[in-house]
GROMACS .gro file of C-alpha atoms in nm:
model
  187
    1ASP     CA    1   5.966  -1.964  -0.229
    2HIS     CA    2   5.886  -2.385  -0.266
    3LEU     CA    3   5.565  -2.363  -0.090
    4GLN     CA    4   5.417  -2.006  -0.285
    5GLY     CA    5   5.527  -2.210  -0.607
    6ALA     CA    6   5.335  -2.538  -0.539
    7LEU     CA    7   5.030  -2.305  -0.417
    8ASP     CA    8   5.030  -2.102  -0.729
    9ALA     CA    9   5.063  -2.435  -0.950
   10SER     CA   10   4.779  -2.548  -0.749
   11GLY     CA   11   4.562  -2.257  -0.825
   12THR     CA   12   4.566  -2.126  -0.522
   13VAL     CA   13   4.610  -1.722  -0.489
   14THR     CA   14   4.893  -1.606  -0.274
   15GLN     CA   15   5.067  -1.273  -0.177
   16ARG     CA   16   5.341  -1.252   0.032
   17LEU     CA   17   5.319  -1.018   0.322
   18ALA     CA   18   5.585  -0.728   0.375
   19SER     CA   19   5.601  -0.795   0.739
   20THR     CA   20   5.917  -0.779   1.012
   21ARG     CA   21   5.684  -0.975   1.248
   22ALA     CA   22   5.563  -1.342   1.299
   23PHE     CA   23   5.196  -1.247   1.379
   24HIS     CA   24   4.965  -1.569   1.414
   25HIS     CA   25   5.212  -1.791   1.455
   26ALA     CA   26   5.398  -1.973   1.770
   27VAL     CA   27   5.683  -1.675   1.846
   28MET     CA   28   5.322  -1.439   1.961
   29ASP     CA   29   5.266  -1.738   2.243
   30ALA     CA   30   5.472  -1.556   2.503
   31VAL     CA   31   5.223  -1.232   2.481
   32LEU     CA   32   4.906  -1.449   2.439
   33GLU     CA   33   4.833  -1.397   2.823
   34PRO     CA   34   5.007  -1.013   2.833
   35LEU     CA   35   4.720  -0.949   2.581
   36ALA     CA   36   4.469  -1.121   2.723
   37ASP     CA   37   4.548  -0.969   3.044
   38ALA     CA   38   4.555  -0.581   2.878
   39ALA     CA   39   4.196  -0.695   2.723
   40ARG     CA   40   4.070  -0.734   3.086
   41GLU     CA   41   4.194  -0.382   3.202
   42LEU     CA   42   3.979  -0.258   2.941
   43SER     CA   43   3.685  -0.438   3.047
   44PRO     CA   44   3.558  -0.538   2.669
   45ALA     CA   45   3.204  -0.461   2.611
   46PRO     CA   46   2.974  -0.556   2.340
   47PRO     CA   47   2.985  -0.438   2.029
   48GLN     CA   48   2.724  -0.155   1.879
   49ARG     CA   49   2.723  -0.272   1.532
   50PRO     CA   50   2.795  -0.654   1.427
   51ILE     CA   51   3.173  -0.761   1.382
   52LEU     CA   52   3.323  -1.020   1.194
   53SER     CA   53   3.570  -1.249   1.382
   54SER     CA   54   3.899  -1.321   1.223
   55VAL     CA   55   3.927  -1.631   1.440
   56THR     CA   56   3.588  -1.799   1.348
   57GLY     CA   57   3.528  -1.679   1.008
   58THR     CA   58   3.159  -1.546   1.122
   59TRP     CA   59   2.986  -1.303   1.312
   60MET     CA   60   3.169  -1.195   1.671
   61THR     CA   61   2.909  -1.333   1.945
   62VAL     CA   62   2.884  -1.143   2.274
   63GLU     CA   63   3.050  -1.382   2.466
   64ASP     CA   64   3.339  -1.383   2.230
   65ALA     CA   65   3.401  -1.004   2.211
   66THR     CA   66   3.368  -0.942   2.572
   67ASP     CA   67   3.596  -1.249   2.627
   68PRO     CA   68   3.968  -1.136   2.718
   69ASP     CA   69   4.103  -1.435   2.640
   70TYR     CA   70   3.941  -1.413   2.328
   71TRP     CA   71   4.118  -1.101   2.250
   72GLY     CA   72   4.489  -1.284   2.352
   73ARG     CA   73   4.377  -1.588   2.107
   74GLN     CA   74   4.323  -1.379   1.802
   75ALA     CA   75   4.707  -1.310   1.781
   76ARG     CA   76   4.797  -1.644   1.767
   77GLN     CA   77   4.544  -1.800   1.555
   78PRO     CA   78   4.501  -1.793   1.153
   79VAL     CA   79   4.345  -1.521   0.978
   80ARG     CA   80   4.007  -1.659   0.846
   81PHE     CA   81   4.003  -1.408   0.565
   82GLY     CA   82   3.850  -1.638   0.302
   83ALA     CA   83   3.583  -1.748   0.576
   84VAL     CA   84   3.502  -1.379   0.642
   85LEU     CA   85   3.493  -1.274   0.283
   86THR     CA   86   3.202  -1.570   0.248
   87THR     CA   87   3.016  -1.472   0.568
   88LEU     CA   88   2.987  -1.128   0.360
   89ALA     CA   89   2.919  -1.271   0.039
   90ASP     CA   90   2.619  -1.426   0.136
   91GLN     CA   91   2.422  -1.129   0.256
   92ALA     CA   92   2.222  -0.932  -0.029
   93ASP     CA   93   2.396  -0.688  -0.211
   94VAL     CA   94   2.744  -0.710  -0.052
   95VAL     CA   95   2.953  -0.443  -0.161
   96PHE     CA   96   3.328  -0.382  -0.068
   97ILE     CA   97   3.479  -0.036  -0.008
   98GLU     CA   98   3.874  -0.074  -0.031
   99ALA     CA   99   3.987   0.225   0.237
  100GLY     CA  100   4.339   0.234   0.218
  101ALA     CA  101   4.605   0.355  -0.067
  102GLY     CA  102   4.620   0.093  -0.308
  103ARG     CA  103   4.412  -0.225  -0.438
  104GLY     CA  104   4.608  -0.508  -0.265
  105LEU     CA  105   4.265  -0.600  -0.070
  106GLY     CA  106   4.057  -0.561  -0.371
  107SER     CA  107   4.218  -0.777  -0.530
  108LEU     CA  108   4.236  -1.038  -0.260
  109VAL     CA  109   3.864  -1.018  -0.240
  110ARG     CA  110   3.785  -1.065  -0.597
  111ALA     CA  111   4.033  -1.335  -0.633
  112GLU     CA  112   3.894  -1.520  -0.337
  113LEU     CA  113   3.548  -1.487  -0.409
  114GLY     CA  114   3.614  -1.560  -0.796
  115ALA     CA  115   3.742  -1.898  -0.696
  116SER     CA  116   3.451  -1.987  -0.558
  117GLY     CA  117   3.255  -1.838  -0.841
  118ARG     CA  118   3.124  -1.530  -0.697
  119ALA     CA  119   3.152  -1.201  -0.823
  120ALA     CA  120   3.251  -0.889  -0.623
  121SER     CA  121   3.178  -0.547  -0.626
  122VAL     CA  122   3.522  -0.413  -0.510
  123ILE     CA  123   3.554   0.017  -0.468
  124ALA     CA  124   3.881   0.100  -0.433
  125THR     CA  125   3.877   0.508  -0.259
  126LEU     CA  126   4.241   0.565  -0.302
  127PRO     CA  127   4.460   0.560  -0.630
  128THR     CA  128   4.753   0.312  -0.597
  129ALA     CA  129   5.125   0.431  -0.510
  130GLY     CA  130   5.297   0.642  -0.760
  131ASN     CA  131   4.980   0.618  -0.961
  132ALA     CA  132   4.862   0.982  -0.918
  133ARG     CA  133   4.566   1.171  -1.073
  134PRO     CA  134   4.699   1.346  -1.384
  135ASP     CA  135   4.489   1.690  -1.260
  136ALA     CA  136   4.707   1.653  -0.885
  137ASP     CA  137   4.924   1.905  -0.809
  138GLN     CA  138   5.288   1.785  -0.855
  139THR     CA  139   5.437   2.083  -0.655
  140PRO     CA  140   5.685   1.925  -0.405
  141GLY     CA  141   5.515   1.919  -0.054
  142HIS     CA  142   5.208   1.959  -0.190
  143CYS     CA  143   4.938   1.678  -0.094
  144ALA     CA  144   4.631   1.721  -0.294
  145ALA     CA  145   4.362   1.568  -0.157
  146PRO     CA  146   4.222   1.304  -0.408
  147ASP     CA  147   3.878   1.430  -0.417
  148SER     CA  148   3.813   1.330  -0.776
  149ASP     CA  149   3.896   0.980  -0.659
  150ILE     CA  150   3.684   0.976  -0.357
  151LEU     CA  151   3.413   1.114  -0.582
  152SER     CA  152   3.459   0.864  -0.807
  153ALA     CA  153   3.425   0.586  -0.511
  154LEU     CA  154   3.142   0.720  -0.374
  155GLY     CA  155   2.945   0.727  -0.741
  156GLU     CA  156   3.055   0.379  -0.779
  157ALA     CA  157   2.902   0.316  -0.479
  158TRP     CA  158   2.600   0.476  -0.556
  159CYS     CA  159   2.573   0.277  -0.877
  160ALA     CA  160   2.642  -0.047  -0.689
  161GLY     CA  161   2.323   0.000  -0.483
  162CYS     CA  162   2.443   0.197  -0.209
  163SER     CA  163   2.250   0.446  -0.062
  164LEU     CA  164   2.448   0.767   0.040
  165ALA     CA  165   2.405   1.032   0.317
  166LEU     CA  166   2.627   1.297   0.212
  167PRO     CA  167   2.697   1.612   0.437
  168ILE     CA  168   2.595   1.947   0.263
  169ASP     CA  169   2.835   2.184   0.248
  170LYS     CA  170   2.651   2.546   0.354
  171HIS     CA  171   2.889   2.746   0.197
  172SER     CA  172   2.865   2.514  -0.150
  173SER     CA  173   2.752   2.658  -0.475
  174ALA     CA  174   2.663   2.307  -0.577
  175ARG     CA  175   2.267   2.299  -0.580
  176ARG     CA  176   1.993   2.025  -0.734
  177ILE     CA  177   1.907   2.098  -1.095
  178VAL     CA  178   1.555   1.891  -1.213
  179LEU     CA  179   1.700   1.761  -1.543
  180PRO     CA  180   1.435   1.673  -1.836
  181THR     CA  181   1.346   1.347  -1.846
  182TYR     CA  182   1.420   1.274  -2.218
  183PRO     CA  183   1.742   1.323  -2.390
  184PHE     CA  184   1.856   1.690  -2.490
  185ALA     CA  185   1.855   1.747  -2.869
  186ARG     CA  186   1.929   2.094  -2.979
  187THR     CA  187   1.648   2.063  -3.215
   0.00000   0.00000   0.00000
């Protein structure tokens, strides 16, 4: 409480984690070697796509990705969330998409990048807990797919400049309609 108060007073963004384990803390020291041994058994391969390292905050190297000891160390090292965001924000036209429920990480992205004077396009794909769509079926036991939330997120991503390659359902009645290039007027 004291540390959070001091950090808040200094303008540092904080968020308590709802965690029952002390990850990235000295209590993890006992599992570092077993984690590295497990990674050794898996024979890590180089990533097929670029990936950011939470250990370094920069792009993961082939050496780190294939080093079993790296995977043990990452459980103990601090998560370099701010550095990862800065690395991503240095890319041209970056858009952050929050794939899980809620807007927790998106809020942290905005706060972290905002503190450094950078704007961030952050798109949430699902509603926050307790904030169901008004058109969702509220029948007990019914889980309505958040189609409108996903479609809204896709629309936001498209407006932010993302190119979208959406699969077309051959059974869909959707079709492309060419619209006039002038505003519709009834006269």
